[in-house]
mmCIF file of the C-alpha atoms, coordinates in Angstrom:
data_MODEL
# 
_entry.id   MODEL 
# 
loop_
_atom_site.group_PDB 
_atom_site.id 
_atom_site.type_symbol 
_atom_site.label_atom_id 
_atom_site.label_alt_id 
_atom_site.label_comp_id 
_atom_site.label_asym_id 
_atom_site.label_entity_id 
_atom_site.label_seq_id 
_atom_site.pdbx_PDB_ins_code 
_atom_site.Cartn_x 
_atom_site.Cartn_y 
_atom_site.Cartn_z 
_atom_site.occupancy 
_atom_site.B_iso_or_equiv 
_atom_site.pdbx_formal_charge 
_atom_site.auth_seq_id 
_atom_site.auth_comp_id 
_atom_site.auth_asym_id 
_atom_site.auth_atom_id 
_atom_site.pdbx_PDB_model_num 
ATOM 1   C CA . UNK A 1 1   ? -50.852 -1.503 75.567  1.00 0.00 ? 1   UNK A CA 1 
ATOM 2   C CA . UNK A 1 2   ? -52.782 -0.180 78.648  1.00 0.00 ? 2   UNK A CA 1 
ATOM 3   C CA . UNK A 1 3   ? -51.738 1.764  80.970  1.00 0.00 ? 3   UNK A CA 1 
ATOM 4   C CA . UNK A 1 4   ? -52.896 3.402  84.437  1.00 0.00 ? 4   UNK A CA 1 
ATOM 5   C CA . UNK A 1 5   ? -52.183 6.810  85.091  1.00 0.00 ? 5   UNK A CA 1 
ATOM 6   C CA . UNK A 1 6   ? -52.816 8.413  88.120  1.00 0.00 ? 6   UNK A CA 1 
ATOM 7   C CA . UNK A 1 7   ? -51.534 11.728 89.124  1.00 0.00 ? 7   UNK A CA 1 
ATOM 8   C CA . UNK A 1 8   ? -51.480 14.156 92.325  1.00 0.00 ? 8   UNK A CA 1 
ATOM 9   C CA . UNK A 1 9   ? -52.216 17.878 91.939  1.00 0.00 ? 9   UNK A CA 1 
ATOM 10  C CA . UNK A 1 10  ? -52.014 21.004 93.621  1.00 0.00 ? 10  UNK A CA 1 
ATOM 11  C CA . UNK A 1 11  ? -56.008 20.818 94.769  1.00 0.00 ? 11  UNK A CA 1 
ATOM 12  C CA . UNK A 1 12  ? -58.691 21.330 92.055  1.00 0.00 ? 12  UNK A CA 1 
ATOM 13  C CA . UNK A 1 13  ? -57.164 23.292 88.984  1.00 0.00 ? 13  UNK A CA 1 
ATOM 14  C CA . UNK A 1 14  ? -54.023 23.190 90.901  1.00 0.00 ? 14  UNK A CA 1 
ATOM 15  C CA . UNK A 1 15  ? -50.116 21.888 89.189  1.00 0.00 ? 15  UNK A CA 1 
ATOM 16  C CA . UNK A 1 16  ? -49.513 18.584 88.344  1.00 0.00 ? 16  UNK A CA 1 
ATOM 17  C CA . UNK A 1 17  ? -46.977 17.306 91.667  1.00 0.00 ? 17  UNK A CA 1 
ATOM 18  C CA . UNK A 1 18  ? -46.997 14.127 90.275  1.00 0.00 ? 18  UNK A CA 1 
ATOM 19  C CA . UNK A 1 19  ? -47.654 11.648 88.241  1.00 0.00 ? 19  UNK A CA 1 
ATOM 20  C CA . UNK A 1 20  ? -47.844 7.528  87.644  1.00 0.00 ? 20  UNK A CA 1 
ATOM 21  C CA . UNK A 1 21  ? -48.465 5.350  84.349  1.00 0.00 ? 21  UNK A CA 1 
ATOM 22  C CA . UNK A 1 22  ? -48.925 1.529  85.230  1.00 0.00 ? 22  UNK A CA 1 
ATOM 23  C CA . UNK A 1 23  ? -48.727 -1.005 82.382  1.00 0.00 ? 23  UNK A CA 1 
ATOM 24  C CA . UNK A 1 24  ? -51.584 -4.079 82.545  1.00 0.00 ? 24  UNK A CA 1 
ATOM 25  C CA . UNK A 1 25  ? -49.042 -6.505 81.708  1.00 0.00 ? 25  UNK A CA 1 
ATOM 26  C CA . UNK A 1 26  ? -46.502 -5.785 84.976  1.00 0.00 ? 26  UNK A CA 1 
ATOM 27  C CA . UNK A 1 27  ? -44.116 -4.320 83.375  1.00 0.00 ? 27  UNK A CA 1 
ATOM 28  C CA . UNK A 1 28  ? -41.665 -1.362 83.813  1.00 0.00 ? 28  UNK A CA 1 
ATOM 29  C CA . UNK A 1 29  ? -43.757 1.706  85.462  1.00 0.00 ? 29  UNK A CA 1 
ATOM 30  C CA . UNK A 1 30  ? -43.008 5.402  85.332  1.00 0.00 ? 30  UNK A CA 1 
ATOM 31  C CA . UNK A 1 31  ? -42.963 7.112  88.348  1.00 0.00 ? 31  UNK A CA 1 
ATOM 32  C CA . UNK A 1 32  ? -42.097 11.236 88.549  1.00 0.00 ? 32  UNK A CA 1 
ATOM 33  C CA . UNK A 1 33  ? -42.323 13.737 90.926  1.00 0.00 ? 33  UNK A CA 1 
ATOM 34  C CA . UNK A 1 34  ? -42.387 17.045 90.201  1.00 0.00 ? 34  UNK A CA 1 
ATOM 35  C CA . UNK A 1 35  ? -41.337 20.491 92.066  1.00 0.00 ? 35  UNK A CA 1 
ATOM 36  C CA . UNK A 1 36  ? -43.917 21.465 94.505  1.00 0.00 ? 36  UNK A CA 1 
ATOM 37  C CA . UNK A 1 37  ? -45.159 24.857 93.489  1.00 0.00 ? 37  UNK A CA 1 
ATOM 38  C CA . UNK A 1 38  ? -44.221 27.844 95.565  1.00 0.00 ? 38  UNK A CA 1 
ATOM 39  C CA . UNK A 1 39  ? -47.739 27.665 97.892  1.00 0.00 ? 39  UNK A CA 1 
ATOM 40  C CA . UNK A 1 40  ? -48.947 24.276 98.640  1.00 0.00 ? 40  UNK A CA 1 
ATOM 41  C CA . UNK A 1 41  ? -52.662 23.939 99.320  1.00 0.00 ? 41  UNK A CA 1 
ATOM 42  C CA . UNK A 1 42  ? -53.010 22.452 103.052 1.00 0.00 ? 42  UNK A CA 1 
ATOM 43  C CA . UNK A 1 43  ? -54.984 19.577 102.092 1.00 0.00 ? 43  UNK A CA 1 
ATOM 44  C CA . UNK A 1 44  ? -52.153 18.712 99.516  1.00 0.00 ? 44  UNK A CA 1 
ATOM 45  C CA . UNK A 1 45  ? -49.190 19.741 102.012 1.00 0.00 ? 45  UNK A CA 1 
ATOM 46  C CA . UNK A 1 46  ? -51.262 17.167 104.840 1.00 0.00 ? 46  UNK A CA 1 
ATOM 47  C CA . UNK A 1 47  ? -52.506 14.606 102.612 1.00 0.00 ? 47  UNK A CA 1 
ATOM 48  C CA . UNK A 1 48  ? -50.537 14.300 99.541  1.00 0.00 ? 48  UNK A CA 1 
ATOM 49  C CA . UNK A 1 49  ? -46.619 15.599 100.221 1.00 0.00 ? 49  UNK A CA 1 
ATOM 50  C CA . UNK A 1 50  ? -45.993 13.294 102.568 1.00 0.00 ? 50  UNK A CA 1 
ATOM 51  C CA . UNK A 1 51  ? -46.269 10.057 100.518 1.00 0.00 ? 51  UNK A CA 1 
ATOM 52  C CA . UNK A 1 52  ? -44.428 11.685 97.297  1.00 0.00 ? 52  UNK A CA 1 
ATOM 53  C CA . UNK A 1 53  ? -41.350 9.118  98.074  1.00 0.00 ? 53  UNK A CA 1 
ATOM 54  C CA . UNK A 1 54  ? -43.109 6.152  99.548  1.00 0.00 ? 54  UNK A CA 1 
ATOM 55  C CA . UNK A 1 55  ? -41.794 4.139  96.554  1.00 0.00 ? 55  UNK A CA 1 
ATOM 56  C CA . UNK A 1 56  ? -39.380 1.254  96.417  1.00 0.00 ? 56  UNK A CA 1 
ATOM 57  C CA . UNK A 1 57  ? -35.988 2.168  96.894  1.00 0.00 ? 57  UNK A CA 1 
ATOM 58  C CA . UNK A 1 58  ? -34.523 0.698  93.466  1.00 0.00 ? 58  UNK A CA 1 
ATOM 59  C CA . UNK A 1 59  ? -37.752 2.033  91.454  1.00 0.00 ? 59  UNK A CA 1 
ATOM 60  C CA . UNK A 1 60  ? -36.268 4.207  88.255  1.00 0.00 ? 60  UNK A CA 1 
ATOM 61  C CA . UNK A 1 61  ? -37.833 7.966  87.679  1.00 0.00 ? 61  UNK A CA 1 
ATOM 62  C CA . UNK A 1 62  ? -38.845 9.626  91.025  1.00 0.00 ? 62  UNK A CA 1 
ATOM 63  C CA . UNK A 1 63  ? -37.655 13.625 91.048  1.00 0.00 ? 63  UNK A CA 1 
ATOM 64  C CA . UNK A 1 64  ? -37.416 15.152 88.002  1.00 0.00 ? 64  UNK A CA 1 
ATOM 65  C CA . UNK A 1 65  ? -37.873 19.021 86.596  1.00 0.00 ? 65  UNK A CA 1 
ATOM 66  C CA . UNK A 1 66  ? -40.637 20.093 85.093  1.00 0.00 ? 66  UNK A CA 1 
ATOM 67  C CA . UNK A 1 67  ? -38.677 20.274 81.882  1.00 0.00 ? 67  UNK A CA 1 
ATOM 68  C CA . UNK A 1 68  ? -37.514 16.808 81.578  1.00 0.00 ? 68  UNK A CA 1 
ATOM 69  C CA . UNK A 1 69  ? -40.857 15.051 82.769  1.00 0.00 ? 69  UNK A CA 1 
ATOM 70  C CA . UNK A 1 70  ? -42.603 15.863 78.956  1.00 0.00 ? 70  UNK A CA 1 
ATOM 71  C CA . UNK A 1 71  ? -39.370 13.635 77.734  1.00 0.00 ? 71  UNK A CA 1 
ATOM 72  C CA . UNK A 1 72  ? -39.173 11.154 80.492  1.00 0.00 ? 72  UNK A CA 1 
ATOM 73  C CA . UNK A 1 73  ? -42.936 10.222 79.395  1.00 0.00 ? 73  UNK A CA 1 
ATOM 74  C CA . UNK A 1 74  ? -41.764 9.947  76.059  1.00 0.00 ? 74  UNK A CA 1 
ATOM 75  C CA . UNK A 1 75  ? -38.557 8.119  76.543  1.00 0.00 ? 75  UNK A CA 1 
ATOM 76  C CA . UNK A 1 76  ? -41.116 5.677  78.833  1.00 0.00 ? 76  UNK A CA 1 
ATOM 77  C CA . UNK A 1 77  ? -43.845 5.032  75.809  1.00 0.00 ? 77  UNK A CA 1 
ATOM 78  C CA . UNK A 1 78  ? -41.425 5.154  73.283  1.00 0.00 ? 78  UNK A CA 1 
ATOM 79  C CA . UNK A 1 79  ? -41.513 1.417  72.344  1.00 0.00 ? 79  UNK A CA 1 
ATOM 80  C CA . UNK A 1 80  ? -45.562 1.521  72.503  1.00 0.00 ? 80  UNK A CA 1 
ATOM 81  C CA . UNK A 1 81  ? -46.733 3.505  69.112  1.00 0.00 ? 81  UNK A CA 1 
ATOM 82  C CA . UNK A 1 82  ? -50.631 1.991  69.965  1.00 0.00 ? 82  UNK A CA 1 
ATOM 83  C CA . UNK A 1 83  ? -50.599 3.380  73.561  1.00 0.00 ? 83  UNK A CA 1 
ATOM 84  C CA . UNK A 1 84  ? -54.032 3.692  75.692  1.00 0.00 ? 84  UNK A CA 1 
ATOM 85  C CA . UNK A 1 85  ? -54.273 5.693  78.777  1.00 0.00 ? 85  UNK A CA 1 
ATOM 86  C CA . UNK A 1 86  ? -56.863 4.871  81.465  1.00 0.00 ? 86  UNK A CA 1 
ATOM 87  C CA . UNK A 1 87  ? -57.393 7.415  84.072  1.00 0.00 ? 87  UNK A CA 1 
ATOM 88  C CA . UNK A 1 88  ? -60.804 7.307  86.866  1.00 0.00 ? 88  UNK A CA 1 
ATOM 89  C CA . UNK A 1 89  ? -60.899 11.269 86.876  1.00 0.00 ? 89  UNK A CA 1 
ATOM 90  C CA . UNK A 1 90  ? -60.823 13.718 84.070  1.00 0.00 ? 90  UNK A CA 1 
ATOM 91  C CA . UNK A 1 91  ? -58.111 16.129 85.601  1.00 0.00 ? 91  UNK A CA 1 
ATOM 92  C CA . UNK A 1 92  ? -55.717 13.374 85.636  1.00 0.00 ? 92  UNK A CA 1 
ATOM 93  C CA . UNK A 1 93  ? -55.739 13.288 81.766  1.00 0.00 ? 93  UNK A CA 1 
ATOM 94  C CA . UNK A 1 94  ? -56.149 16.996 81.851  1.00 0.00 ? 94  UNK A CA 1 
ATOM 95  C CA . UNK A 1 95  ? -52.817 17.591 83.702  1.00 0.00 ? 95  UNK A CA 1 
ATOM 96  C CA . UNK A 1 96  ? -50.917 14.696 81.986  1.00 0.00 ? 96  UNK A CA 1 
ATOM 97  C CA . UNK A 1 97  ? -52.155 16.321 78.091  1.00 0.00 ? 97  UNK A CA 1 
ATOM 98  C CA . UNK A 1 98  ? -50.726 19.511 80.151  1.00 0.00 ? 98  UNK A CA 1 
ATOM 99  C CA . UNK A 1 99  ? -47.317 17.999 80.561  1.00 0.00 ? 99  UNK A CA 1 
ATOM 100 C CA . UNK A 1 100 ? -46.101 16.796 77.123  1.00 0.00 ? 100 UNK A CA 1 
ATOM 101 C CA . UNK A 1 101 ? -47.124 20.684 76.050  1.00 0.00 ? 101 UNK A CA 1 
ATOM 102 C CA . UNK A 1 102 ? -42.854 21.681 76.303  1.00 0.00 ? 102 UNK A CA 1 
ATOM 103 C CA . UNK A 1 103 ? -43.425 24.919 74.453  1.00 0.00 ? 103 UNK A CA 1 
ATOM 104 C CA . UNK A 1 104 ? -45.511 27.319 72.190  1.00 0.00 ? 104 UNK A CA 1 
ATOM 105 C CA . UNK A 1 105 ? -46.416 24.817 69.766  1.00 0.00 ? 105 UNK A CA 1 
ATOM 106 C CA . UNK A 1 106 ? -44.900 21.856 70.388  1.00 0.00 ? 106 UNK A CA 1 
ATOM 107 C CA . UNK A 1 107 ? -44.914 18.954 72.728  1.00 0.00 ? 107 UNK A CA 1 
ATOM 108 C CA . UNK A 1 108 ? -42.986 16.085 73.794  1.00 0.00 ? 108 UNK A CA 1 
ATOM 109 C CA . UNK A 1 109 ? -42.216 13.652 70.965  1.00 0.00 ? 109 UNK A CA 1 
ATOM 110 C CA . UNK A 1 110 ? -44.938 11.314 71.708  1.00 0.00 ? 110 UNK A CA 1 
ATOM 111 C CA . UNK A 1 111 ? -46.309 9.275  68.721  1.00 0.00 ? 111 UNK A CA 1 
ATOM 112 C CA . UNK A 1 112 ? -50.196 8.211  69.345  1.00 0.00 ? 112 UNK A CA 1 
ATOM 113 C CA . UNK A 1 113 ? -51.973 8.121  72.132  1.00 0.00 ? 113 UNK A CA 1 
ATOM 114 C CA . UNK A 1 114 ? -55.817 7.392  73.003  1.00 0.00 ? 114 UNK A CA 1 
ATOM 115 C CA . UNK A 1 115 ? -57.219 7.986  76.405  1.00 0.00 ? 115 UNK A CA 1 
ATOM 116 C CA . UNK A 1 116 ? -59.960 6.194  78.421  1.00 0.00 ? 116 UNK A CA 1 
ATOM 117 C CA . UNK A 1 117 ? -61.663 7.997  81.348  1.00 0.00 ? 117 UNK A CA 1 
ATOM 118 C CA . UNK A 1 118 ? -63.419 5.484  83.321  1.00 0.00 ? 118 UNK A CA 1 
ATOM 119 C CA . UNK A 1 119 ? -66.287 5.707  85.816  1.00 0.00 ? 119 UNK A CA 1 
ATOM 120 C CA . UNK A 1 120 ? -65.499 3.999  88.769  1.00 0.00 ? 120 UNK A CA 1 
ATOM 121 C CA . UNK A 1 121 ? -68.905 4.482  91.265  1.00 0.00 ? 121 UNK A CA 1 
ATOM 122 C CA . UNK A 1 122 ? -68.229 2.888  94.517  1.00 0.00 ? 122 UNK A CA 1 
ATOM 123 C CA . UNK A 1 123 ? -64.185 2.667  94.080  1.00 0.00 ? 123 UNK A CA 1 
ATOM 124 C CA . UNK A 1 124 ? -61.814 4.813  95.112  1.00 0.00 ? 124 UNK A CA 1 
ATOM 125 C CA . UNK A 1 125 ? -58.290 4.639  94.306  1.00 0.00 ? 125 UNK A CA 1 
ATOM 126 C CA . UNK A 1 126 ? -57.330 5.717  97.810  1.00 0.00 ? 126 UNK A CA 1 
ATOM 127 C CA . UNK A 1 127 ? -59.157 3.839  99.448  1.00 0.00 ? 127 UNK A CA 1 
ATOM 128 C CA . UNK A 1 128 ? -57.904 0.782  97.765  1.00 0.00 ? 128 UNK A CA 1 
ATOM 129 C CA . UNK A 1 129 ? -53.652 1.635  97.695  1.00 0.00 ? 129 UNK A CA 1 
ATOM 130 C CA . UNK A 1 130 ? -51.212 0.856  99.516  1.00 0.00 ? 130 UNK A CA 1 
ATOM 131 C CA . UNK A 1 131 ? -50.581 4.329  99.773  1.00 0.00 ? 131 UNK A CA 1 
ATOM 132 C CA . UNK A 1 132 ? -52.834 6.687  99.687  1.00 0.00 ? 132 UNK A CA 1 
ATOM 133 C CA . UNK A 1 133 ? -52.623 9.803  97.578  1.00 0.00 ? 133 UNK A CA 1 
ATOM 134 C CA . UNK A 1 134 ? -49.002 8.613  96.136  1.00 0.00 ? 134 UNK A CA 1 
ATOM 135 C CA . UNK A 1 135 ? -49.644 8.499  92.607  1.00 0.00 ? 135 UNK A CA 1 
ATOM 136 C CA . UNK A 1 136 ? -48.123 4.987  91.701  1.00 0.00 ? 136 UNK A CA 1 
ATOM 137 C CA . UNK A 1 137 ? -49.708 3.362  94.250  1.00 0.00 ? 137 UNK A CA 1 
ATOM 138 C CA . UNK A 1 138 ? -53.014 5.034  93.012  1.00 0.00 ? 138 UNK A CA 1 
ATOM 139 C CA . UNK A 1 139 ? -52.541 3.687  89.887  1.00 0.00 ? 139 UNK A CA 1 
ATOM 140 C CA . UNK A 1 140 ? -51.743 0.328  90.759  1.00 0.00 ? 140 UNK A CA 1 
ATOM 141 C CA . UNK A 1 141 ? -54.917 0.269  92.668  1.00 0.00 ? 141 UNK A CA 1 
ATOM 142 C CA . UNK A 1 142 ? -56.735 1.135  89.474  1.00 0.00 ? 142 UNK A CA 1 
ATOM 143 C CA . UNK A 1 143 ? -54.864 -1.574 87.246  1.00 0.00 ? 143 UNK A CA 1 
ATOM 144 C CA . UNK A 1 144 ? -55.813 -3.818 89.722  1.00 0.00 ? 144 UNK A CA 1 
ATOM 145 C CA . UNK A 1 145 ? -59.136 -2.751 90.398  1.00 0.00 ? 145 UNK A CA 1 
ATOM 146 C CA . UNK A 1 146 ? -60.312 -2.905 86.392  1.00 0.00 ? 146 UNK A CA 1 
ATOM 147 C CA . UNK A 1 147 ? -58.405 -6.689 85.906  1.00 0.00 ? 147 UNK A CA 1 
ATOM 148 C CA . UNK A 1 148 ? -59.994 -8.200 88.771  1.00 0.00 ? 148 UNK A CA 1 
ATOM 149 C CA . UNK A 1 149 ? -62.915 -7.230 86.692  1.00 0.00 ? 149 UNK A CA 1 
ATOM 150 C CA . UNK A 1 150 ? -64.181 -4.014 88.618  1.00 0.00 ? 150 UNK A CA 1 
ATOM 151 C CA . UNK A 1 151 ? -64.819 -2.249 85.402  1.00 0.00 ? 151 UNK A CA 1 
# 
């Protein structure tokens, strides 16, 4: 199965804030928020912080700890042991590799994963969601943006 991730960071290099993974097939999505790191980067506080709950009241996931996410992702992909992750921008798969790290060692209990990193000239996930900068909305952008046939 593929799925969309799309995350929001604390500005280039910055924490993972949070992140989205969008199935193609319209299923179940996983949506988590993490805490926002002691100093915010204005752009991020302006642009980003403000759209962290613009989600669907009933959606599942939303605010979590930074030491639960790693096996919230699992838990999520759990059922999907042939799972491919498409991402439009290398820190995204960067920060989410970052995430199922849960200690010196070892990492969430993940079984196999590929990743896709696509080039997307001329598209921008903002510019195309619903919300802008809110990571599930991002990522639904994308999904929809590579099955119209946009990539």
């Amino acid at each position: 199965m593929r799925y969309f991730l799309d995350t929001e960071y604390n500005g280039t290099g910055g924490e993972l804030i949070s992140l989205a993974l969008v199935p193609e097939d319209g299923g179940e999505e996983l949506y988590l928020v993490l805490p926002l790191p002691e100093t915010v980067h204005e752009w991020v506080q302006k642009n980003v912080v403000p759209y962290l709950d613009m989600i669907p009241a009933d959606f599942p996931g939303g605010r979590t700890s930074r030491e639960s996410a790693p096996h919230e992702v699992a838990r999520y992909l759990s059922h999907d042991h042939d799972t491919l992750i498409v991402a439009d921008w290398p820190e995204d798969i960067a920060l989410f590799c970052q995430l199922l790290v849960t200690g010196p060692g070892d990492i969430a209990d993940v079984y196999r994963l590929k990743f896709e990193l696509l080039r997307t000239p001329g598209f921008s996930t903002a510019r195309n969601s619903k919300v802008p900068h809110n990571a599930l909305h991002d990522a639904r952008a994308l999904r929809d943006f590579v099955l119209e046939g946009g990539h």
